[in-house]
C-alpha cells in the first residue's frame, strides 16, 4: 500500500479537501461507479498529471438506473479497486453510502434539456438526470478545480459540460480518450457480464467503426450509407442487436445527415442481456 486515504463521509472529505485547498493545491476529481479497469485508471493518471491532489469517488448511483436495469447486479470489486487506486497514486478514495449522498429529505434533481433527449436518453428515461444530479452533488462536496470524464460516455460528457457551464460551477471538465481491449472492445465494467461467445462477437463494434472511418477516408459523407455499412459489419455478429446507431454533432448531439465537420458516430448494442455503448469521432 502507498498512502491512499479512504473516506466514507462528506464531512471527512470536506476537511481533507479544505486542507489541500488552503495549501494552494489544485484538486482533481474522478467520479466512477467502481469495478475499475484501465479506462478509469487512465483518467486517474491524467488527473495526477493535471492536479496536485486526486480524489476518486466510487458510488453506484441508484438515481441513474431505471427499473429493470442492473443496479442490484452492478459489479463490485472494492478491495481490488482500492489497491489499483493506491498503486495508480490517487490520494483519496471517497466511497460514500447512499444515505450520505441522498440524506433524508433530499428533493433536488438537475435536468439538462435538449442534450438528454436522443441516443441513450431516449432509451434510459431519467438516466441523465441521475447522472447530472450526482455529479452536481459530488462537485458540491469536493469543489474540485478539474473533473475527469471519459469520451467513452460521450453523451454524459456533453451533459456534464453543459451543466457546469449553465450553473457556473467553476469546474474545468477534462475528457480522457476511450481505452480499448486489444481486440478493440471499449473497456467497461459491464464487459464482465458477457459470456465468452458474446465477448468474442462484441469486437464487431470497433470493427464496424474502422469500416466507417475507412469509408469516410474514401470520401463517403452520407450518414445513411455510413450507418448502413456499420450495420452490415455488426450484422455479422449474430448475438448483436443494435438499439440505436446515429451520426450526431459532438456538441449538440443533434442528428447529422451529411458529414461536413467532425461528427460523433454513437451506438448502443445488446449482446444477450448486456448493453454496450461506444462511439467514434468521424472526421471528413
Ligand atoms: P463508470 O464507472 O462507468 O461510471 O465510469 C467512470 C468514468 O470512467 C466515466 O467518466 C467514464 O466515461 C470513464 N470510462 C469508462 N470506461 C472508459 C474507457 N474505456 N476509457 C476511458 N474512460 C472510460
PDB file of C-alpha atoms and ligand atoms in Angstrom:
ATOM      1  CA  UNK A   1       0.000   0.000   0.000  1.00  0.00           C
ATOM      2  CA  UNK A   2       1.104   3.545  -0.671  1.00  0.00           C
ATOM      3  CA  UNK A   3      -0.904   6.026   1.323  1.00  0.00           C
ATOM      4  CA  UNK A   4      -4.341   6.437  -0.227  1.00  0.00           C
ATOM      5  CA  UNK A   5      -6.905   7.805   2.234  1.00  0.00           C
ATOM      6  CA  UNK A   6     -10.271   6.051   2.288  1.00  0.00           C
ATOM      7  CA  UNK A   7     -13.148   8.315   3.322  1.00  0.00           C
ATOM      8  CA  UNK A   8     -16.836   7.500   3.715  1.00  0.00           C
ATOM      9  CA  UNK A   9     -18.457  10.754   4.817  1.00  0.00           C
ATOM     10  CA  UNK A  10     -18.985  14.194   3.333  1.00  0.00           C
ATOM     11  CA  UNK A  11     -17.570  15.801   6.482  1.00  0.00           C
ATOM     12  CA  UNK A  12     -14.300  13.859   6.205  1.00  0.00           C
ATOM     13  CA  UNK A  13     -13.914  14.785   2.537  1.00  0.00           C
ATOM     14  CA  UNK A  14     -14.618  18.450   3.261  1.00  0.00           C
ATOM     15  CA  UNK A  15     -11.962  18.537   5.983  1.00  0.00           C
ATOM     16  CA  UNK A  16      -9.298  16.910   3.827  1.00  0.00           C
ATOM     17  CA  UNK A  17     -10.081  18.952   0.720  1.00  0.00           C
ATOM     18  CA  UNK A  18     -10.188  22.205   2.732  1.00  0.00           C
ATOM     19  CA  UNK A  19      -6.690  21.437   3.973  1.00  0.00           C
ATOM     20  CA  UNK A  20      -5.482  20.825   0.443  1.00  0.00           C
ATOM     21  CA  UNK A  21      -7.114  23.999  -0.796  1.00  0.00           C
ATOM     22  CA  UNK A  22      -5.636  26.095   2.000  1.00  0.00           C
ATOM     23  CA  UNK A  23      -2.228  24.757   0.986  1.00  0.00           C
ATOM     24  CA  UNK A  24      -2.901  26.128  -2.503  1.00  0.00           C
ATOM     25  CA  UNK A  25      -3.252  22.711  -4.123  1.00  0.00           C
ATOM     26  CA  UNK A  26      -5.169  22.081  -7.323  1.00  0.00           C
ATOM     27  CA  UNK A  27      -7.784  19.387  -6.757  1.00  0.00           C
ATOM     28  CA  UNK A  28      -8.865  16.805  -9.338  1.00  0.00           C
ATOM     29  CA  UNK A  29     -11.950  14.590  -9.062  1.00  0.00           C
ATOM     30  CA  UNK A  30     -12.563  11.349 -10.965  1.00  0.00           C
ATOM     31  CA  UNK A  31     -16.161  10.175 -10.419  1.00  0.00           C
ATOM     32  CA  UNK A  32     -16.724   6.435 -11.009  1.00  0.00           C
ATOM     33  CA  UNK A  33     -19.055   3.585 -10.149  1.00  0.00           C
ATOM     34  CA  UNK A  34     -16.170   1.234  -9.317  1.00  0.00           C
ATOM     35  CA  UNK A  35     -15.275  -2.170 -10.802  1.00  0.00           C
ATOM     36  CA  UNK A  36     -12.274  -0.248 -12.036  1.00  0.00           C
ATOM     37  CA  UNK A  37     -10.422  -1.023 -15.264  1.00  0.00           C
ATOM     38  CA  UNK A  38      -7.722   0.643 -17.342  1.00  0.00           C
ATOM     39  CA  UNK A  39     -10.258   3.177 -18.682  1.00  0.00           C
ATOM     40  CA  UNK A  40     -10.837   4.515 -15.170  1.00  0.00           C
ATOM     41  CA  UNK A  41      -7.142   4.301 -14.318  1.00  0.00           C
ATOM     42  CA  UNK A  42      -6.207   6.280 -17.424  1.00  0.00           C
ATOM     43  CA  UNK A  43      -8.392   9.116 -16.084  1.00  0.00           C
ATOM     44  CA  UNK A  44      -6.635   8.839 -12.715  1.00  0.00           C
ATOM     45  CA  UNK A  45      -3.287   9.039 -14.439  1.00  0.00           C
ATOM     46  CA  UNK A  46      -4.333  12.138 -16.435  1.00  0.00           C
ATOM     47  CA  UNK A  47      -5.675  13.650 -13.219  1.00  0.00           C
ATOM     48  CA  UNK A  48      -2.355  13.077 -11.435  1.00  0.00           C
ATOM     49  CA  UNK A  49      -0.645  14.960 -14.261  1.00  0.00           C
ATOM     50  CA  UNK A  50      -3.066  17.896 -14.077  1.00  0.00           C
ATOM     51  CA  UNK A  51      -3.826  18.242 -10.378  1.00  0.00           C
ATOM     52  CA  UNK A  52      -1.828  18.274  -7.128  1.00  0.00           C
ATOM     53  CA  UNK A  53      -4.298  16.041  -5.310  1.00  0.00           C
ATOM     54  CA  UNK A  54      -6.620  13.463  -6.873  1.00  0.00           C
ATOM     55  CA  UNK A  55      -9.793  12.214  -5.283  1.00  0.00           C
ATOM     56  CA  UNK A  56     -11.647   9.312  -6.894  1.00  0.00           C
ATOM     57  CA  UNK A  57     -15.239   8.587  -5.971  1.00  0.00           C
ATOM     58  CA  UNK A  58     -16.859   5.181  -6.176  1.00  0.00           C
ATOM     59  CA  UNK A  59     -20.618   5.438  -5.941  1.00  0.00           C
ATOM     60  CA  UNK A  60     -23.102   3.201  -7.710  1.00  0.00           C
ATOM     61  CA  UNK A  61     -25.729   5.881  -8.080  1.00  0.00           C
ATOM     62  CA  UNK A  62     -29.260   4.445  -7.779  1.00  0.00           C
ATOM     63  CA  UNK A  63     -30.731   7.594  -9.350  1.00  0.00           C
ATOM     64  CA  UNK A  64     -29.204   6.844 -12.743  1.00  0.00           C
ATOM     65  CA  UNK A  65     -30.556   3.298 -13.027  1.00  0.00           C
ATOM     66  CA  UNK A  66     -34.042   2.686 -14.380  1.00  0.00           C
ATOM     67  CA  UNK A  67     -36.327  -0.040 -13.086  1.00  0.00           C
ATOM     68  CA  UNK A  68     -35.324  -3.321 -14.704  1.00  0.00           C
ATOM     69  CA  UNK A  69     -31.722  -2.121 -15.135  1.00  0.00           C
ATOM     70  CA  UNK A  70     -28.687  -3.677 -13.468  1.00  0.00           C
ATOM     71  CA  UNK A  71     -28.421  -1.662 -10.216  1.00  0.00           C
ATOM     72  CA  UNK A  72     -28.623  -4.732  -7.958  1.00  0.00           C
ATOM     73  CA  UNK A  73     -26.178  -6.762 -10.047  1.00  0.00           C
ATOM     74  CA  UNK A  74     -23.714  -3.984 -10.905  1.00  0.00           C
ATOM     75  CA  UNK A  75     -20.200  -5.441 -10.421  1.00  0.00           C
ATOM     76  CA  UNK A  76     -18.432  -4.536  -7.210  1.00  0.00           C
ATOM     77  CA  UNK A  77     -14.709  -5.202  -6.665  1.00  0.00           C
ATOM     78  CA  UNK A  78     -13.959  -2.826  -3.803  1.00  0.00           C
ATOM     79  CA  UNK A  79     -10.747  -4.393  -2.443  1.00  0.00           C
ATOM     80  CA  UNK A  80      -9.169  -4.602  -5.899  1.00  0.00           C
ATOM     81  CA  UNK A  81     -10.336  -1.067  -6.689  1.00  0.00           C
ATOM     82  CA  UNK A  82      -8.702   0.335  -3.571  1.00  0.00           C
ATOM     83  CA  UNK A  83      -5.461  -1.448  -4.400  1.00  0.00           C
ATOM     84  CA  UNK A  84      -5.486  -0.270  -8.021  1.00  0.00           C
ATOM     85  CA  UNK A  85      -6.126   3.333  -6.995  1.00  0.00           C
ATOM     86  CA  UNK A  86      -3.371   3.186  -4.419  1.00  0.00           C
ATOM     87  CA  UNK A  87      -0.936   1.810  -6.982  1.00  0.00           C
ATOM     88  CA  UNK A  88      -2.042   4.436  -9.508  1.00  0.00           C
ATOM     89  CA  UNK A  89      -1.148   7.151  -6.998  1.00  0.00           C
ATOM     90  CA  UNK A  90      -4.629   8.537  -6.248  1.00  0.00           C
ATOM     91  CA  UNK A  91      -4.598  10.440  -2.953  1.00  0.00           C
ATOM     92  CA  UNK A  92      -8.105   9.758  -1.722  1.00  0.00           C
ATOM     93  CA  UNK A  93     -10.979   7.381  -2.390  1.00  0.00           C
ATOM     94  CA  UNK A  94     -14.407   8.678  -1.455  1.00  0.00           C
ATOM     95  CA  UNK A  95     -16.736   5.703  -1.041  1.00  0.00           C
ATOM     96  CA  UNK A  96     -19.972   7.058   0.386  1.00  0.00           C
ATOM     97  CA  UNK A  97     -23.154   5.223   1.320  1.00  0.00           C
ATOM     98  CA  UNK A  98     -26.383   6.030  -0.499  1.00  0.00           C
ATOM     99  CA  UNK A  99     -27.645   7.900   2.610  1.00  0.00           C
ATOM    100  CA  UNK A 100     -24.524  10.047   2.662  1.00  0.00           C
ATOM    101  CA  UNK A 101     -25.224  11.263  -0.885  1.00  0.00           C
ATOM    102  CA  UNK A 102     -29.025  11.355  -0.623  1.00  0.00           C
ATOM    103  CA  UNK A 103     -29.789  12.144   3.032  1.00  0.00           C
ATOM    104  CA  UNK A 104     -33.339  12.021   4.368  1.00  0.00           C
ATOM    105  CA  UNK A 105     -35.447  14.726   2.727  1.00  0.00           C
ATOM    106  CA  UNK A 106     -33.315  15.013  -0.415  1.00  0.00           C
ATOM    107  CA  UNK A 107     -35.546  16.675  -3.041  1.00  0.00           C
ATOM    108  CA  UNK A 108     -33.402  18.116  -5.839  1.00  0.00           C
ATOM    109  CA  UNK A 109     -32.890  16.964  -9.393  1.00  0.00           C
ATOM    110  CA  UNK A 110     -30.772  18.516 -12.133  1.00  0.00           C
ATOM    111  CA  UNK A 111     -32.249  18.207 -15.618  1.00  0.00           C
ATOM    112  CA  UNK A 112     -30.230  19.218 -18.669  1.00  0.00           C
ATOM    113  CA  UNK A 113     -32.710  19.520 -21.509  1.00  0.00           C
ATOM    114  CA  UNK A 114     -32.036  19.031 -25.219  1.00  0.00           C
ATOM    115  CA  UNK A 115     -28.843  17.011 -24.935  1.00  0.00           C
ATOM    116  CA  UNK A 116     -30.591  14.278 -22.964  1.00  0.00           C
ATOM    117  CA  UNK A 117     -33.397  13.574 -25.390  1.00  0.00           C
ATOM    118  CA  UNK A 118     -31.800  11.329 -28.010  1.00  0.00           C
ATOM    119  CA  UNK A 119     -29.223   8.477 -28.052  1.00  0.00           C
ATOM    120  CA  UNK A 120     -29.123   6.858 -24.568  1.00  0.00           C
ATOM    121  CA  UNK A 121     -31.555   9.465 -23.210  1.00  0.00           C
ATOM    122  CA  UNK A 122     -34.296   8.093 -25.420  1.00  0.00           C
ATOM    123  CA  UNK A 123     -33.925   4.559 -24.061  1.00  0.00           C
ATOM    124  CA  UNK A 124     -32.975   5.345 -20.459  1.00  0.00           C
ATOM    125  CA  UNK A 125     -35.509   7.950 -19.308  1.00  0.00           C
ATOM    126  CA  UNK A 126     -34.271   9.822 -16.234  1.00  0.00           C
ATOM    127  CA  UNK A 127     -30.755   8.379 -16.534  1.00  0.00           C
ATOM    128  CA  UNK A 128     -29.032  11.677 -17.275  1.00  0.00           C
ATOM    129  CA  UNK A 129     -30.999  13.490 -14.548  1.00  0.00           C
ATOM    130  CA  UNK A 130     -29.471  10.958 -12.156  1.00  0.00           C
ATOM    131  CA  UNK A 131     -26.006  11.479 -13.624  1.00  0.00           C
ATOM    132  CA  UNK A 132     -26.203  15.298 -13.622  1.00  0.00           C
ATOM    133  CA  UNK A 133     -27.619  15.365 -10.087  1.00  0.00           C
ATOM    134  CA  UNK A 134     -24.969  13.089  -8.589  1.00  0.00           C
ATOM    135  CA  UNK A 135     -22.162  14.971 -10.358  1.00  0.00           C
ATOM    136  CA  UNK A 136     -23.545  18.278  -9.050  1.00  0.00           C
ATOM    137  CA  UNK A 137     -23.598  16.762  -5.539  1.00  0.00           C
ATOM    138  CA  UNK A 138     -20.024  15.441  -5.872  1.00  0.00           C
ATOM    139  CA  UNK A 139     -18.843  18.796  -7.243  1.00  0.00           C
ATOM    140  CA  UNK A 140     -20.527  20.466  -4.252  1.00  0.00           C
ATOM    141  CA  UNK A 141     -18.823  18.141  -1.778  1.00  0.00           C
ATOM    142  CA  UNK A 142     -15.324  18.164  -3.283  1.00  0.00           C
ATOM    143  CA  UNK A 143     -15.382  21.522  -5.087  1.00  0.00           C
ATOM    144  CA  UNK A 144     -12.682  20.252  -7.463  1.00  0.00           C
ATOM    145  CA  UNK A 145     -10.715  22.512  -9.789  1.00  0.00           C
ATOM    146  CA  UNK A 146     -10.880  19.852 -12.507  1.00  0.00           C
ATOM    147  CA  UNK A 147     -13.149  16.846 -13.019  1.00  0.00           C
ATOM    148  CA  UNK A 148     -12.231  13.992 -15.346  1.00  0.00           C
ATOM    149  CA  UNK A 149     -14.662  12.074 -17.570  1.00  0.00           C
ATOM    150  CA  UNK A 150     -14.230   9.531 -20.355  1.00  0.00           C
ATOM    151  CA  UNK A 151     -15.083  10.125 -24.000  1.00  0.00           C
ATOM    152  CA  UNK A 152     -16.486   6.589 -23.942  1.00  0.00           C
ATOM    153  CA  UNK A 153     -19.642   8.112 -22.417  1.00  0.00           C
ATOM    154  CA  UNK A 154     -19.865  10.954 -24.919  1.00  0.00           C
ATOM    155  CA  UNK A 155     -23.436  11.971 -24.121  1.00  0.00           C
ATOM    156  CA  UNK A 156     -22.648  12.032 -20.391  1.00  0.00           C
ATOM    157  CA  UNK A 157     -19.628  14.231 -21.111  1.00  0.00           C
ATOM    158  CA  UNK A 158     -21.745  16.664 -23.170  1.00  0.00           C
ATOM    159  CA  UNK A 159     -24.391  16.795 -20.419  1.00  0.00           C
ATOM    160  CA  UNK A 160     -21.824  17.475 -17.669  1.00  0.00           C
ATOM    161  CA  UNK A 161     -20.117  20.189 -19.719  1.00  0.00           C
ATOM    162  CA  UNK A 162     -23.485  21.870 -20.323  1.00  0.00           C
ATOM    163  CA  UNK A 163     -24.466  21.658 -16.653  1.00  0.00           C
ATOM    164  CA  UNK A 164     -21.127  23.075 -15.499  1.00  0.00           C
ATOM    165  CA  UNK A 165     -21.461  25.987 -17.964  1.00  0.00           C
ATOM    166  CA  UNK A 166     -25.131  26.670 -17.268  1.00  0.00           C
ATOM    167  CA  UNK A 167     -24.785  26.571 -13.485  1.00  0.00           C
ATOM    168  CA  UNK A 168     -21.387  28.315 -13.461  1.00  0.00           C
ATOM    169  CA  UNK A 169     -19.994  25.568 -11.282  1.00  0.00           C
ATOM    170  CA  UNK A 170     -16.421  26.714 -11.884  1.00  0.00           C
ATOM    171  CA  UNK A 171     -15.121  23.203 -12.540  1.00  0.00           C
ATOM    172  CA  UNK A 172     -12.884  22.534 -15.515  1.00  0.00           C
ATOM    173  CA  UNK A 173     -14.078  19.398 -17.330  1.00  0.00           C
ATOM    174  CA  UNK A 174     -11.278  17.324 -18.813  1.00  0.00           C
ATOM    175  CA  UNK A 175     -12.069  14.443 -21.202  1.00  0.00           C
ATOM    176  CA  UNK A 176      -9.957  11.290 -21.481  1.00  0.00           C
ATOM    177  CA  UNK A 177      -9.888   9.138 -24.594  1.00  0.00           C
ATOM    178  CA  UNK A 178     -11.553   5.722 -24.698  1.00  0.00           C
ATOM    179  CA  UNK A 179      -9.289   2.878 -23.607  1.00  0.00           C
ATOM    180  CA  UNK A 180      -9.850  -0.380 -25.500  1.00  0.00           C
ATOM    181  CA  UNK A 181      -9.089  -4.083 -25.162  1.00  0.00           C
ATOM    182  CA  UNK A 182      -6.567  -5.492 -27.671  1.00  0.00           C
ATOM    183  CA  UNK A 183      -9.430  -6.548 -29.992  1.00  0.00           C
ATOM    184  CA  UNK A 184     -10.915  -3.048 -29.919  1.00  0.00           C
ATOM    185  CA  UNK A 185     -13.771  -3.503 -27.427  1.00  0.00           C
ATOM    186  CA  UNK A 186     -14.089  -0.366 -25.305  1.00  0.00           C
ATOM    187  CA  UNK A 187     -13.315  -1.217 -21.677  1.00  0.00           C
ATOM    188  CA  UNK A 188     -16.383  -1.153 -19.467  1.00  0.00           C
ATOM    189  CA  UNK A 189     -17.303  -2.546 -16.058  1.00  0.00           C
ATOM    190  CA  UNK A 190     -20.266  -4.165 -17.813  1.00  0.00           C
ATOM    191  CA  UNK A 191     -17.995  -6.227 -20.116  1.00  0.00           C
ATOM    192  CA  UNK A 192     -17.774  -8.720 -17.229  1.00  0.00           C
ATOM    193  CA  UNK A 193     -21.425  -9.660 -17.928  1.00  0.00           C
ATOM    194  CA  UNK A 194     -20.524 -11.015 -21.390  1.00  0.00           C
ATOM    195  CA  UNK A 195     -20.225 -14.779 -21.832  1.00  0.00           C
ATOM    196  CA  UNK A 196     -17.229 -15.965 -23.899  1.00  0.00           C
ATOM    197  CA  UNK A 197     -19.159 -16.068 -27.173  1.00  0.00           C
ATOM    198  CA  UNK A 198     -20.732 -12.643 -26.616  1.00  0.00           C
ATOM    199  CA  UNK A 199     -17.334 -11.273 -25.639  1.00  0.00           C
ATOM    200  CA  UNK A 200     -15.821 -12.609 -28.856  1.00  0.00           C
ATOM    201  CA  UNK A 201     -18.555 -11.139 -31.032  1.00  0.00           C
ATOM    202  CA  UNK A 202     -18.526  -7.763 -29.254  1.00  0.00           C
ATOM    203  CA  UNK A 203     -15.325  -6.859 -31.120  1.00  0.00           C
ATOM    204  CA  UNK A 204     -17.655  -6.270 -34.085  1.00  0.00           C
ATOM    205  CA  UNK A 205     -18.442  -2.810 -32.685  1.00  0.00           C
ATOM    206  CA  UNK A 206     -14.936  -1.463 -33.121  1.00  0.00           C
ATOM    207  CA  UNK A 207     -14.547  -3.343 -36.419  1.00  0.00           C
ATOM    208  CA  UNK A 208     -17.659  -1.543 -37.652  1.00  0.00           C
ATOM    209  CA  UNK A 209     -16.137   1.774 -36.550  1.00  0.00           C
ATOM    210  CA  UNK A 210     -12.959   1.016 -38.512  1.00  0.00           C
ATOM    211  CA  UNK A 211     -15.143   0.336 -41.554  1.00  0.00           C
ATOM    212  CA  UNK A 212     -16.943   3.673 -41.048  1.00  0.00           C
ATOM    213  CA  UNK A 213     -13.629   5.558 -40.742  1.00  0.00           C
ATOM    214  CA  UNK A 214     -12.377   3.779 -43.874  1.00  0.00           C
ATOM    215  CA  UNK A 215     -15.470   4.826 -45.851  1.00  0.00           C
ATOM    216  CA  UNK A 216     -15.085   8.427 -44.694  1.00  0.00           C
ATOM    217  CA  UNK A 217     -11.407   8.361 -45.729  1.00  0.00           C
ATOM    218  CA  UNK A 218     -12.566   7.175 -49.164  1.00  0.00           C
ATOM    219  CA  UNK A 219     -14.840  10.223 -49.408  1.00  0.00           C
ATOM    220  CA  UNK A 220     -18.217   8.952 -48.153  1.00  0.00           C
ATOM    221  CA  UNK A 221     -20.156  11.747 -46.420  1.00  0.00           C
ATOM    222  CA  UNK A 222     -23.701  10.381 -46.305  1.00  0.00           C
ATOM    223  CA  UNK A 223     -24.814   9.399 -42.774  1.00  0.00           C
ATOM    224  CA  UNK A 224     -27.279   6.804 -44.047  1.00  0.00           C
ATOM    225  CA  UNK A 225     -24.631   4.984 -46.065  1.00  0.00           C
ATOM    226  CA  UNK A 226     -22.039   5.183 -43.251  1.00  0.00           C
ATOM    227  CA  UNK A 227     -24.551   3.784 -40.748  1.00  0.00           C
ATOM    228  CA  UNK A 228     -25.598   1.147 -43.293  1.00  0.00           C
ATOM    229  CA  UNK A 229     -22.016  -0.102 -43.507  1.00  0.00           C
ATOM    230  CA  UNK A 230     -21.763  -0.187 -39.700  1.00  0.00           C
ATOM    231  CA  UNK A 231     -24.987  -2.226 -39.511  1.00  0.00           C
ATOM    232  CA  UNK A 232     -23.620  -4.628 -42.089  1.00  0.00           C
ATOM    233  CA  UNK A 233     -20.442  -5.337 -40.092  1.00  0.00           C
ATOM    234  CA  UNK A 234     -22.366  -5.720 -36.820  1.00  0.00           C
ATOM    235  CA  UNK A 235     -24.896  -7.903 -38.642  1.00  0.00           C
ATOM    236  CA  UNK A 236     -22.125 -10.495 -38.953  1.00  0.00           C
ATOM    237  CA  UNK A 237     -22.227 -10.916 -35.171  1.00  0.00           C
ATOM    238  CA  UNK A 238     -25.423 -12.971 -34.711  1.00  0.00           C
ATOM    239  CA  UNK A 239     -25.667 -12.222 -30.963  1.00  0.00           C
ATOM    240  CA  UNK A 240     -25.720  -8.446 -31.525  1.00  0.00           C
ATOM    241  CA  UNK A 241     -28.897  -6.352 -31.516  1.00  0.00           C
ATOM    242  CA  UNK A 242     -28.436  -2.663 -32.246  1.00  0.00           C
ATOM    243  CA  UNK A 243     -30.549  -0.411 -30.024  1.00  0.00           C
ATOM    244  CA  UNK A 244     -29.528   2.828 -31.681  1.00  0.00           C
ATOM    245  CA  UNK A 245     -26.925   3.972 -34.173  1.00  0.00           C
ATOM    246  CA  UNK A 246     -26.688   7.604 -35.116  1.00  0.00           C
ATOM    247  CA  UNK A 247     -24.333  10.207 -36.508  1.00  0.00           C
ATOM    248  CA  UNK A 248     -24.628  13.390 -34.433  1.00  0.00           C
ATOM    249  CA  UNK A 249     -22.940  16.707 -33.819  1.00  0.00           C
ATOM    250  CA  UNK A 250     -20.410  16.144 -30.970  1.00  0.00           C
ATOM    251  CA  UNK A 251     -21.553  19.229 -29.017  1.00  0.00           C
ATOM    252  CA  UNK A 252     -25.298  19.497 -29.646  1.00  0.00           C
ATOM    253  CA  UNK A 253     -25.860  15.741 -30.238  1.00  0.00           C
ATOM    254  CA  UNK A 254     -28.279  16.708 -32.996  1.00  0.00           C
ATOM    255  CA  UNK A 255     -28.645  14.338 -35.941  1.00  0.00           C
ATOM    256  CA  UNK A 256     -26.215  14.931 -38.813  1.00  0.00           C
ATOM    257  CA  UNK A 257     -27.224  13.898 -42.336  1.00  0.00           C
ATOM    258  CA  UNK A 258     -24.071  14.870 -44.174  1.00  0.00           C
ATOM    259  CA  UNK A 259     -20.571  14.776 -42.723  1.00  0.00           C
ATOM    260  CA  UNK A 260     -19.195  18.300 -43.140  1.00  0.00           C
ATOM    261  CA  UNK A 261     -17.399  18.670 -39.813  1.00  0.00           C
ATOM    262  CA  UNK A 262     -16.217  16.111 -37.233  1.00  0.00           C
ATOM    263  CA  UNK A 263     -19.262  14.134 -36.124  1.00  0.00           C
ATOM    264  CA  UNK A 264     -19.886  11.555 -33.444  1.00  0.00           C
ATOM    265  CA  UNK A 265     -20.982   8.104 -34.514  1.00  0.00           C
ATOM    266  CA  UNK A 266     -22.688   6.736 -31.394  1.00  0.00           C
ATOM    267  CA  UNK A 267     -24.050   3.255 -30.863  1.00  0.00           C
ATOM    268  CA  UNK A 268     -25.752   1.092 -28.234  1.00  0.00           C
ATOM    269  CA  UNK A 269     -25.737  -2.647 -28.873  1.00  0.00           C
ATOM    270  CA  UNK A 270     -27.096  -5.558 -26.887  1.00  0.00           C
ATOM    271  CA  UNK A 271     -25.126  -8.785 -26.702  1.00  0.00           C
ATOM    272  CA  UNK A 272     -27.561 -11.060 -24.926  1.00  0.00           C
ATOM    273  CA  UNK A 273     -28.740  -9.068 -21.894  1.00  0.00           C
ATOM    274  CA  UNK A 274     -25.652  -6.844 -21.850  1.00  0.00           C
ATOM    275  CA  UNK A 275     -25.987  -3.384 -23.281  1.00  0.00           C
ATOM    276  CA  UNK A 276     -22.741  -1.859 -24.576  1.00  0.00           C
ATOM    277  CA  UNK A 277     -22.231   1.709 -25.752  1.00  0.00           C
ATOM    278  CA  UNK A 278     -19.400   3.085 -27.815  1.00  0.00           C
ATOM    279  CA  UNK A 279     -18.615   5.971 -30.133  1.00  0.00           C
ATOM    280  CA  UNK A 280     -16.065   7.318 -32.549  1.00  0.00           C
ATOM    281  CA  UNK A 281     -15.493  10.785 -33.957  1.00  0.00           C
ATOM    282  CA  UNK A 282     -15.518  10.698 -37.763  1.00  0.00           C
ATOM    283  CA  UNK A 283     -13.558  13.473 -39.436  1.00  0.00           C
ATOM    284  CA  UNK A 284     -14.237  14.421 -43.050  1.00  0.00           C
TER     285      UNK A 284
HETATM  286  P1  LIG B   1     -18.280   4.473 -14.775  1.00  0.00           P
HETATM  287  O1  LIG B   1     -17.606   3.825 -13.612  1.00  0.00           O
HETATM  288  O2  LIG B   1     -18.678   3.516 -15.848  1.00  0.00           O
HETATM  289  O3  LIG B   1     -19.383   5.414 -14.356  1.00  0.00           O
HETATM  290  O4  LIG B   1     -17.175   5.387 -15.461  1.00  0.00           O
HETATM  291  C1  LIG B   1     -16.484   6.372 -14.729  1.00  0.00           C
HETATM  292  C2  LIG B   1     -15.719   7.246 -15.694  1.00  0.00           C
HETATM  293  O5  LIG B   1     -14.807   6.451 -16.445  1.00  0.00           O
HETATM  294  C3  LIG B   1     -16.632   7.933 -16.710  1.00  0.00           C
HETATM  295  O6  LIG B   1     -16.199   9.265 -16.915  1.00  0.00           O
HETATM  296  C4  LIG B   1     -16.451   7.099 -17.951  1.00  0.00           C
HETATM  297  O7  LIG B   1     -16.666   7.806 -19.140  1.00  0.00           O
HETATM  298  C5  LIG B   1     -14.986   6.701 -17.815  1.00  0.00           C
HETATM  299  N1  LIG B   1     -14.718   5.492 -18.602  1.00  0.00           N
HETATM  300  C6  LIG B   1     -15.426   4.337 -18.602  1.00  0.00           C
HETATM  301  N2  LIG B   1     -14.908   3.462 -19.492  1.00  0.00           N
HETATM  302  C7  LIG B   1     -13.856   4.078 -20.082  1.00  0.00           C
HETATM  303  C8  LIG B   1     -12.916   3.703 -21.083  1.00  0.00           C
HETATM  304  N3  LIG B   1     -12.964   2.513 -21.679  1.00  0.00           N
HETATM  305  N4  LIG B   1     -11.972   4.606 -21.440  1.00  0.00           N
HETATM  306  C9  LIG B   1     -11.912   5.822 -20.845  1.00  0.00           C
HETATM  307  N5  LIG B   1     -12.768   6.230 -19.888  1.00  0.00           N
HETATM  308  C10 LIG B   1     -13.732   5.379 -19.506  1.00  0.00           C
END
